[in-house]
Amino acid sequence: MTSEAVMPTYGRQDVAFTSGEGAWLTDSNGKRYLDALSGLAVVILGHANPAVARTLADQGSTLLHTSNLYHIPQQEQLAEKLKAISGMDNMFFANSGAEANECAIKIARLYGHKQGIDNPSIIVADASFHGRTLATLTATGNRKVQAGFEPLVHGFVRVPYNDVEAVNSVAEHNKSVVAVMVEPIQGEGGIRVPDDDYLKELRRICDEHDWLLILDEIQTGNARTGTYFCYQQSGIVPDVVTVAKGLGNGIPIGVCLARGKASEVLGPGNHGSTFGGNPLSCAVGNTVLDEVERLDLATRAAELGDRMMAQFQERLGGLNNVRDIRGKGLMIGIELDQPCGELVGKALEKGLLINVTAERVVRLLPPLIISDEEAEQIVNGVCDLIESA
Ligand SMILES: *Cc1c(COP(=O)(O)O)cnc(C)c1O
């Protein structure tokens, strides 16, 4: 089943899915699977979502692509919607998370240069994940992602995550810093939830030093953690925020949103993308936002997530091999006391799709449209696996 014509950059499970519906996938043998991963936080409205399918068909038979050399009404409409949701001022449309972060990094650098800082640097965190392009893999706090791709990009300073003092101490001796870039909850890093006041403290430090606060909400965004953006639960607004994954429900799209001084940095010729913000991806983005709002999926994610975590706590909290159960909304991590990558295959055999990240953290990112029964099935399936692990 594995074609050697594809570069072996992924270790793949031995299964191919041929169709889907809601939270369910069917493989080439007709076996059904409950999807507790959503293709990594992407398919938030579920597979083969009728509203998305209609938009795809309509837009596909009307106009797929023009160019950013012309006005794109679907893009402007999506921008206005995201602006209203986020409290940001403007945005750049790209095709992926990494590209959205590249835009954020470029904004920070140009912002620095405009202030006369010749070697602008960005504070990033341990165990972070920001993408696989050269700049974003350098920003990523994982040696495995970087090894062999040196020379890495200059201009990043690393601090421990959830450590405000470490950021303060960089501020004291490093005058080249122009921004702090973190995830509100670390996804790949193991669903690491920082202290409640972490973002607020970072906001305060950034204001004090005139730095930009950049939040990578590529995984935490799109209503997953209980509000459209995770930062909306901490009473602050960033200067730059990036979002991707769930916004297209499977159609590639990434966005870098900016506010205030950060929104005035990029001008004509500073950045671009052939595909970014095309009529198709933006039409789908508009439909996804409409559905998220119509079904109030943010509230649903918060409620269902709380319920699932309480159930996990009840069944797994006392087990010796379970270190921690944590998350927000439908972004849930269960940390075990040892590497547990084999659980992914065991779950697959039982017809359940889960993920393990940071070696020992079972990660759940189900579609936001799952029913109460499906949520219960996920909880039971995962608990059975961990109890017998
Ligand atoms: C997935 C992810 C990215 C990278 O997005 P791609 O679309 O794969 O480039 C960046 N940051 C975070 C937090 C992510 O979860």
Short mmCIF file of C-alpha atoms and ligand atoms in Angstrom, two decimals:
data_model
loop_
_atom_site.label_atom_id
_atom_site.label_comp_id
_atom_site.label_asym_id
_atom_site.label_seq_id
_atom_site.Cartn_x
_atom_site.Cartn_y
_atom_site.Cartn_z
CA MET A 1 0.00 0.00 0.00
CA THR A 2 2.97 2.34 0.49
CA SER A 3 4.15 3.78 -2.81
CA GLU A 4 7.85 4.51 -2.96
CA ALA A 5 6.97 7.42 -5.20
CA VAL A 6 5.99 9.32 -2.04
CA MET A 7 8.85 10.62 0.14
CA PRO A 8 8.78 8.74 3.43
CA THR A 9 8.43 11.80 5.67
CA TYR A 10 5.55 10.30 7.66
CA GLY A 11 5.26 7.06 9.61
CA ARG A 12 1.76 6.07 8.52
CA GLN A 13 -0.82 3.75 10.01
CA ASP A 14 -1.68 0.89 7.67
CA VAL A 15 -5.11 2.14 6.68
CA ALA A 16 -6.65 4.32 3.96
CA PHE A 17 -10.04 5.93 4.36
CA THR A 18 -12.36 6.14 1.42
CA SER A 19 -15.30 8.10 2.78
CA GLY A 20 -16.58 9.88 5.84
CA GLU A 21 -19.72 11.23 7.43
CA GLY A 22 -19.79 13.43 10.51
CA ALA A 23 -17.38 12.02 13.09
CA TRP A 24 -17.06 8.70 11.22
CA LEU A 25 -14.65 7.41 8.59
CA THR A 26 -14.86 4.25 6.48
CA ASP A 27 -11.76 2.45 5.25
CA SER A 28 -11.17 0.61 1.98
CA ASN A 29 -12.44 -2.63 3.59
CA GLY A 30 -15.69 -1.06 4.75
CA LYS A 31 -14.67 -0.90 8.42
CA ARG A 32 -15.94 2.18 10.31
CA TYR A 33 -13.90 4.36 12.68
CA LEU A 34 -14.89 7.04 15.16
CA ASP A 35 -12.64 10.04 14.52
CA ALA A 36 -11.36 11.63 17.74
CA LEU A 37 -8.61 13.52 15.91
CA SER A 38 -10.27 15.36 12.98
CA GLY A 39 -7.15 15.08 10.84
CA LEU A 40 -5.37 17.07 13.54
CA ALA A 41 -8.00 19.66 14.47
CA VAL A 42 -8.98 20.29 10.87
CA VAL A 43 -12.38 18.71 10.20
CA ILE A 44 -14.24 20.62 12.92
CA LEU A 45 -17.64 20.34 11.18
CA GLY A 46 -17.17 16.64 10.51
CA HIS A 47 -16.50 14.73 7.32
CA ALA A 48 -18.57 15.34 4.20
CA ASN A 49 -20.28 18.28 5.86
CA PRO A 50 -23.28 19.18 3.68
CA ALA A 51 -22.90 22.97 3.99
CA VAL A 52 -19.21 22.81 3.07
CA ALA A 53 -19.94 20.38 0.22
CA ARG A 54 -22.56 22.76 -1.18
CA THR A 55 -20.18 25.72 -1.01
CA LEU A 56 -17.45 23.69 -2.70
CA ALA A 57 -19.76 22.63 -5.51
CA ASP A 58 -21.22 26.12 -5.99
CA GLN A 59 -17.90 27.94 -5.88
CA GLY A 60 -16.15 25.23 -7.91
CA SER A 61 -18.66 25.57 -10.70
CA THR A 62 -18.58 29.38 -10.57
CA LEU A 63 -14.99 30.54 -10.03
CA LEU A 64 -12.02 28.83 -8.35
CA HIS A 65 -9.17 31.25 -8.68
CA THR A 66 -8.43 34.70 -9.94
CA SER A 67 -5.46 36.45 -8.31
CA ASN A 68 -4.69 38.89 -5.56
CA LEU A 69 -4.08 41.32 -8.41
CA TYR A 70 -7.87 41.74 -8.36
CA HIS A 71 -10.53 42.21 -5.72
CA ILE A 72 -11.74 38.93 -4.20
CA PRO A 73 -15.14 39.50 -2.54
CA GLN A 74 -15.10 36.15 -0.69
CA GLN A 75 -11.74 37.11 0.86
CA GLU A 76 -12.97 40.53 1.94
CA GLN A 77 -16.10 38.98 3.40
CA LEU A 78 -14.08 36.42 5.37
CA ALA A 79 -11.73 39.15 6.57
CA GLU A 80 -14.64 41.24 7.87
CA LYS A 81 -16.05 38.22 9.69
CA LEU A 82 -12.72 37.27 11.28
CA LYS A 83 -12.13 40.90 12.20
CA ALA A 84 -15.47 41.06 14.02
CA ILE A 85 -14.80 37.78 15.84
CA SER A 86 -11.22 38.54 16.85
CA GLY A 87 -11.00 42.27 17.55
CA MET A 88 -8.03 42.45 15.17
CA ASP A 89 -7.76 45.14 12.45
CA ASN A 90 -6.59 43.39 9.30
CA MET A 91 -5.15 40.13 8.00
CA PHE A 92 -3.14 38.32 5.33
CA PHE A 93 -4.43 35.13 3.72
CA ALA A 94 -2.11 32.16 3.21
CA ASN A 95 -2.58 28.43 2.59
CA SER A 96 -1.33 26.75 5.74
CA GLY A 97 -0.40 27.26 9.35
CA ALA A 98 3.31 27.52 8.71
CA GLU A 99 2.71 30.18 6.07
CA ALA A 100 0.52 32.17 8.44
CA ASN A 101 3.36 32.04 10.97
CA GLU A 102 5.89 33.09 8.33
CA CYS A 103 3.78 36.19 7.82
CA ALA A 104 3.72 36.83 11.58
CA ILE A 105 7.52 36.48 11.76
CA LYS A 106 7.97 38.84 8.82
CA ILE A 107 5.68 41.41 10.49
CA ALA A 108 7.75 41.20 13.69
CA ARG A 109 11.03 41.65 11.83
CA LEU A 110 9.83 44.55 9.73
CA TYR A 111 8.31 46.13 12.83
CA GLY A 112 11.75 45.91 14.45
CA HIS A 113 13.59 47.35 11.48
CA LYS A 114 11.18 50.27 11.36
CA GLN A 115 12.23 51.01 14.95
CA GLY A 116 15.89 50.93 13.97
CA ILE A 117 16.60 47.46 15.37
CA ASP A 118 18.94 45.83 12.84
CA ASN A 119 18.91 42.32 14.27
CA PRO A 120 15.36 41.84 15.52
CA SER A 121 14.76 38.69 17.51
CA ILE A 122 11.62 36.89 18.65
CA ILE A 123 11.22 35.10 21.97
CA VAL A 124 9.81 31.57 21.49
CA ALA A 125 9.13 28.73 23.92
CA ASP A 126 10.47 25.27 24.70
CA ALA A 127 8.32 22.44 23.31
CA SER A 128 6.52 24.81 20.95
CA PHE A 129 5.44 23.87 17.45
CA HIS A 130 5.11 26.48 14.72
CA GLY A 131 5.56 24.58 11.45
CA ARG A 132 8.08 23.01 9.06
CA THR A 133 9.35 25.88 6.93
CA LEU A 134 12.88 27.02 7.78
CA ALA A 135 11.80 29.98 9.90
CA THR A 136 8.96 28.14 11.63
CA LEU A 137 11.02 25.02 12.34
CA THR A 138 13.61 27.29 13.90
CA ALA A 139 10.87 28.84 16.05
CA THR A 140 9.75 25.33 16.99
CA GLY A 141 11.12 24.06 20.32
CA ASN A 142 11.87 20.50 19.26
CA ARG A 143 15.32 19.39 18.14
CA LYS A 144 13.88 16.52 16.10
CA VAL A 145 12.15 19.02 13.84
CA GLN A 146 15.39 20.98 13.34
CA ALA A 147 18.12 18.33 13.22
CA GLY A 148 19.93 18.19 9.90
CA PHE A 149 18.47 21.40 8.55
CA GLU A 150 21.15 23.71 9.87
CA PRO A 151 22.03 26.48 9.33
CA LEU A 152 18.85 27.50 11.10
CA VAL A 153 17.34 30.96 10.80
CA HIS A 154 18.78 33.63 13.10
CA GLY A 155 16.72 35.79 15.36
CA PHE A 156 14.99 33.49 17.84
CA VAL A 157 15.57 33.39 21.59
CA ARG A 158 14.20 30.41 23.49
CA VAL A 159 12.70 30.40 26.98
CA PRO A 160 10.84 27.76 28.99
CA TYR A 161 7.05 27.76 28.37
CA ASN A 162 4.81 29.16 31.10
CA ASP A 163 7.74 30.99 32.67
CA VAL A 164 7.18 34.74 32.89
CA GLU A 165 10.42 35.35 34.79
CA ALA A 166 12.42 33.87 31.94
CA VAL A 167 10.89 36.39 29.55
CA ASN A 168 11.63 39.23 31.99
CA SER A 169 15.23 38.17 32.27
CA VAL A 170 15.68 38.14 28.47
CA ALA A 171 14.18 41.65 28.43
CA GLU A 172 16.86 42.84 30.83
CA HIS A 173 19.88 42.04 28.71
CA ASN A 174 18.64 41.59 25.15
CA LYS A 175 17.76 44.84 23.41
CA SER A 176 17.09 43.21 20.03
CA VAL A 177 13.82 41.54 21.05
CA VAL A 178 10.78 42.74 19.09
CA ALA A 179 8.16 40.08 19.84
CA VAL A 180 7.08 37.08 21.89
CA MET A 181 5.49 34.19 19.99
CA VAL A 182 3.70 31.37 21.84
CA GLU A 183 0.76 28.99 21.60
CA PRO A 184 -1.98 29.70 24.19
CA ILE A 185 -1.98 25.94 24.81
CA GLN A 186 0.86 23.88 23.35
CA GLY A 187 -0.58 21.25 21.02
CA GLU A 188 2.27 19.13 19.64
CA GLY A 189 4.17 19.84 22.86
CA GLY A 190 1.67 17.69 24.77
CA ILE A 191 -1.50 19.77 25.38
CA ARG A 192 0.42 21.91 27.85
CA VAL A 193 -1.95 24.44 29.44
CA PRO A 194 -0.14 27.41 30.98
CA ASP A 195 -1.16 29.22 34.19
CA ASP A 196 -4.31 31.34 33.92
CA ASP A 197 -2.37 34.61 34.02
CA TYR A 198 0.39 33.61 31.58
CA LEU A 199 -0.97 35.44 28.52
CA LYS A 200 -1.90 38.44 30.64
CA GLU A 201 1.65 38.64 31.98
CA LEU A 202 3.12 38.28 28.49
CA ARG A 203 0.79 41.05 27.32
CA ARG A 204 2.03 43.28 30.13
CA ILE A 205 5.71 42.62 29.34
CA CYS A 206 5.14 43.21 25.63
CA ASP A 207 3.41 46.53 26.35
CA GLU A 208 6.19 47.58 28.68
CA HIS A 209 8.88 46.98 26.04
CA ASP A 210 6.86 47.85 22.95
CA TRP A 211 7.12 44.24 21.70
CA LEU A 212 4.50 42.46 19.66
CA LEU A 213 2.59 39.62 21.30
CA ILE A 214 2.14 36.94 18.64
CA LEU A 215 -0.18 34.03 19.41
CA ASP A 216 -0.13 30.87 17.31
CA GLU A 217 -3.77 29.72 17.45
CA ILE A 218 -3.46 27.36 14.51
CA GLN A 219 -4.52 24.44 16.70
CA THR A 220 -6.31 26.23 19.59
CA GLY A 221 -8.39 28.47 17.30
CA ASN A 222 -11.64 27.84 15.44
CA ALA A 223 -13.79 27.41 18.57
CA ARG A 224 -11.93 24.34 19.77
CA THR A 225 -11.13 25.50 23.30
CA GLY A 226 -14.53 27.05 24.08
CA THR A 227 -14.19 30.47 22.45
CA TYR A 228 -13.37 31.18 18.81
CA PHE A 229 -9.82 32.08 19.81
CA CYS A 230 -8.32 30.72 23.01
CA TYR A 231 -6.98 34.16 24.03
CA GLN A 232 -10.56 35.35 24.41
CA GLN A 233 -10.62 33.49 27.74
CA SER A 234 -7.70 35.43 29.19
CA GLY A 235 -8.94 39.00 28.84
CA ILE A 236 -6.19 40.14 26.49
CA VAL A 237 -5.87 40.80 22.77
CA PRO A 238 -2.62 39.94 20.95
CA ASP A 239 -0.96 42.15 18.34
CA VAL A 240 -0.75 39.26 15.90
CA VAL A 241 -2.60 35.94 15.85
CA THR A 242 -2.38 33.09 13.36
CA VAL A 243 -5.08 30.58 12.56
CA ALA A 244 -5.42 27.73 10.04
CA LYS A 245 -6.37 24.04 10.48
CA GLY A 246 -10.12 24.08 11.29
CA LEU A 247 -10.95 27.24 9.33
CA GLY A 248 -11.27 25.36 6.03
CA ASN A 249 -12.65 22.06 7.38
CA GLY A 250 -10.11 20.39 5.07
CA ILE A 251 -9.62 23.05 2.40
CA PRO A 252 -6.12 24.55 2.86
CA ILE A 253 -6.20 28.03 4.37
CA GLY A 254 -4.12 29.98 6.89
CA VAL A 255 -4.52 33.53 8.12
CA CYS A 256 -2.28 36.00 9.93
CA LEU A 257 -4.34 38.67 11.72
CA ALA A 258 -2.84 41.89 13.07
CA ARG A 259 -3.95 44.75 15.25
CA GLY A 260 -2.90 48.34 15.90
CA LYS A 261 0.76 49.03 15.16
CA ALA A 262 1.22 45.46 13.86
CA SER A 263 -1.53 46.03 11.31
CA GLU A 264 0.38 48.94 9.76
CA VAL A 265 3.64 47.11 9.10
CA LEU A 266 3.19 45.28 5.79
CA GLY A 267 2.65 47.36 2.68
CA PRO A 268 2.52 46.80 -1.08
CA GLY A 269 5.21 44.35 -2.20
CA ASN A 270 6.16 43.21 1.32
CA HIS A 271 4.43 39.84 1.17
CA GLY A 272 2.36 37.72 -1.17
CA SER A 273 0.89 34.36 -2.10
CA THR A 274 -0.48 33.03 -5.39
CA PHE A 275 -3.16 30.86 -3.85
CA GLY A 276 -3.67 32.68 -0.55
CA GLY A 277 -7.17 34.02 -0.09
CA ASN A 278 -8.55 32.55 -3.30
CA PRO A 279 -12.33 32.48 -3.91
CA LEU A 280 -12.65 28.76 -3.11
CA SER A 281 -10.82 28.61 0.23
CA CYS A 282 -12.44 31.86 1.39
CA ALA A 283 -15.94 30.79 0.34
CA VAL A 284 -15.43 27.64 2.41
CA GLY A 285 -14.01 29.67 5.30
CA ASN A 286 -17.14 31.82 5.26
CA THR A 287 -19.33 28.73 5.39
CA VAL A 288 -17.30 27.25 8.25
CA LEU A 289 -17.64 30.45 10.30
CA ASP A 290 -21.39 30.57 9.59
CA GLU A 291 -21.80 26.98 10.77
CA VAL A 292 -19.63 27.51 13.86
CA GLU A 293 -21.85 30.44 14.77
CA ARG A 294 -25.19 28.84 13.82
CA LEU A 295 -24.47 25.73 15.92
CA ASP A 296 -22.67 27.72 18.66
CA LEU A 297 -19.84 25.22 18.51
CA ALA A 298 -17.62 27.21 20.87
CA THR A 299 -20.10 26.77 23.71
CA ARG A 300 -20.65 23.16 22.72
CA ALA A 301 -16.87 22.51 22.76
CA ALA A 302 -16.58 24.04 26.23
CA GLU A 303 -19.45 22.03 27.70
CA LEU A 304 -18.62 18.74 26.06
CA GLY A 305 -14.93 19.14 26.84
CA ASP A 306 -15.65 19.75 30.53
CA ARG A 307 -17.87 16.68 30.63
CA MET A 308 -15.34 14.45 28.88
CA MET A 309 -12.50 15.62 31.12
CA ALA A 310 -14.57 14.96 34.23
CA GLN A 311 -15.30 11.45 32.95
CA PHE A 312 -11.62 10.86 32.19
CA GLN A 313 -10.74 12.12 35.64
CA GLU A 314 -13.25 9.79 37.23
CA ARG A 315 -12.13 6.67 35.38
CA LEU A 316 -8.42 7.33 34.95
CA GLY A 317 -7.51 9.83 37.68
CA GLY A 318 -6.54 7.16 40.18
CA LEU A 319 -4.50 4.94 37.85
CA ASN A 320 -0.79 4.55 38.50
CA ASN A 321 0.12 4.90 34.83
CA VAL A 322 -1.79 8.19 34.38
CA ARG A 323 0.19 11.32 35.26
CA ASP A 324 -2.20 14.08 34.26
CA ILE A 325 -5.45 14.82 32.45
CA ARG A 326 -5.65 18.33 31.02
CA GLY A 327 -6.92 20.53 28.25
CA LYS A 328 -9.57 23.06 27.36
CA GLY A 329 -12.75 22.42 25.43
CA LEU A 330 -12.25 19.68 22.87
CA MET A 331 -8.46 19.81 23.08
CA ILE A 332 -7.68 17.10 25.59
CA GLY A 333 -4.44 15.44 26.66
CA ILE A 334 -3.91 12.44 28.91
CA GLU A 335 -0.29 12.11 29.98
CA LEU A 336 0.91 8.62 30.86
CA ASP A 337 3.99 7.67 32.83
CA GLN A 338 5.80 6.23 29.81
CA PRO A 339 5.90 6.42 25.99
CA CYS A 340 2.61 5.12 24.61
CA GLY A 341 2.77 5.50 20.85
CA GLU A 342 1.51 1.92 20.44
CA LEU A 343 -1.94 3.03 21.68
CA VAL A 344 -2.59 4.67 18.31
CA GLY A 345 -2.48 1.31 16.52
CA LYS A 346 -4.45 -0.44 19.25
CA ALA A 347 -7.17 2.21 19.04
CA LEU A 348 -7.21 1.90 15.27
CA GLU A 349 -7.87 -1.83 15.55
CA LYS A 350 -10.86 -1.02 17.75
CA GLY A 351 -12.17 1.52 15.26
CA LEU A 352 -11.07 4.67 17.08
CA LEU A 353 -8.74 7.38 15.77
CA ILE A 354 -6.55 9.04 18.39
CA ASN A 355 -3.08 10.55 18.46
CA VAL A 356 -0.09 10.41 20.77
CA THR A 357 2.17 13.46 20.97
CA ALA A 358 5.27 14.29 22.98
CA GLU A 359 5.77 10.50 23.27
CA ARG A 360 3.48 9.93 26.24
CA VAL A 361 0.46 12.19 25.81
CA VAL A 362 -2.74 10.76 24.33
CA ARG A 363 -4.18 13.68 22.35
CA LEU A 364 -7.84 14.06 21.45
CA LEU A 365 -9.09 16.70 19.00
CA PRO A 366 -12.50 15.41 17.90
CA PRO A 367 -14.78 17.24 15.46
CA LEU A 368 -16.75 19.93 17.29
CA ILE A 369 -20.04 18.45 16.00
CA ILE A 370 -19.79 15.11 17.84
CA SER A 371 -22.93 13.96 19.62
CA ASP A 372 -23.16 13.15 23.33
CA GLU A 373 -23.16 9.43 22.44
CA GLU A 374 -20.08 9.77 20.25
CA ALA A 375 -18.29 11.67 23.01
CA GLU A 376 -19.14 8.88 25.42
CA GLN A 377 -17.87 6.30 22.95
CA ILE A 378 -14.58 8.17 22.70
CA VAL A 379 -14.24 8.37 26.49
CA ASN A 380 -15.00 4.67 26.92
CA GLY A 381 -12.69 3.62 24.10
CA VAL A 382 -9.78 5.70 25.37
CA CYS A 383 -10.32 4.63 29.00
CA ASP A 384 -10.41 0.95 28.01
CA LEU A 385 -7.11 1.37 26.16
CA ILE A 386 -5.36 3.20 28.97
CA GLU A 387 -6.67 0.85 31.67
CA SER A 388 -5.17 -2.09 29.83
CA ALA A 389 -1.95 -0.26 28.87
C1 LIG B 1 -0.29 22.45 12.80
C2 LIG B 1 0.35 23.63 13.44
C3 LIG B 1 1.20 24.47 12.71
C4 LIG B 1 1.59 24.20 11.27
O1 LIG B 1 0.51 24.22 10.40
P1 LIG B 1 0.69 23.60 8.92
O2 LIG B 1 -0.64 23.88 8.28
O3 LIG B 1 0.99 22.15 9.08
O4 LIG B 1 1.79 24.33 8.29
C5 LIG B 1 1.74 25.57 13.36
N1 LIG B 1 1.45 25.83 14.64
C6 LIG B 1 0.63 25.05 15.37
C7 LIG B 1 0.34 25.39 16.80
C8 LIG B 1 0.08 23.91 14.80
O5 LIG B 1 -0.69 23.10 15.54
#
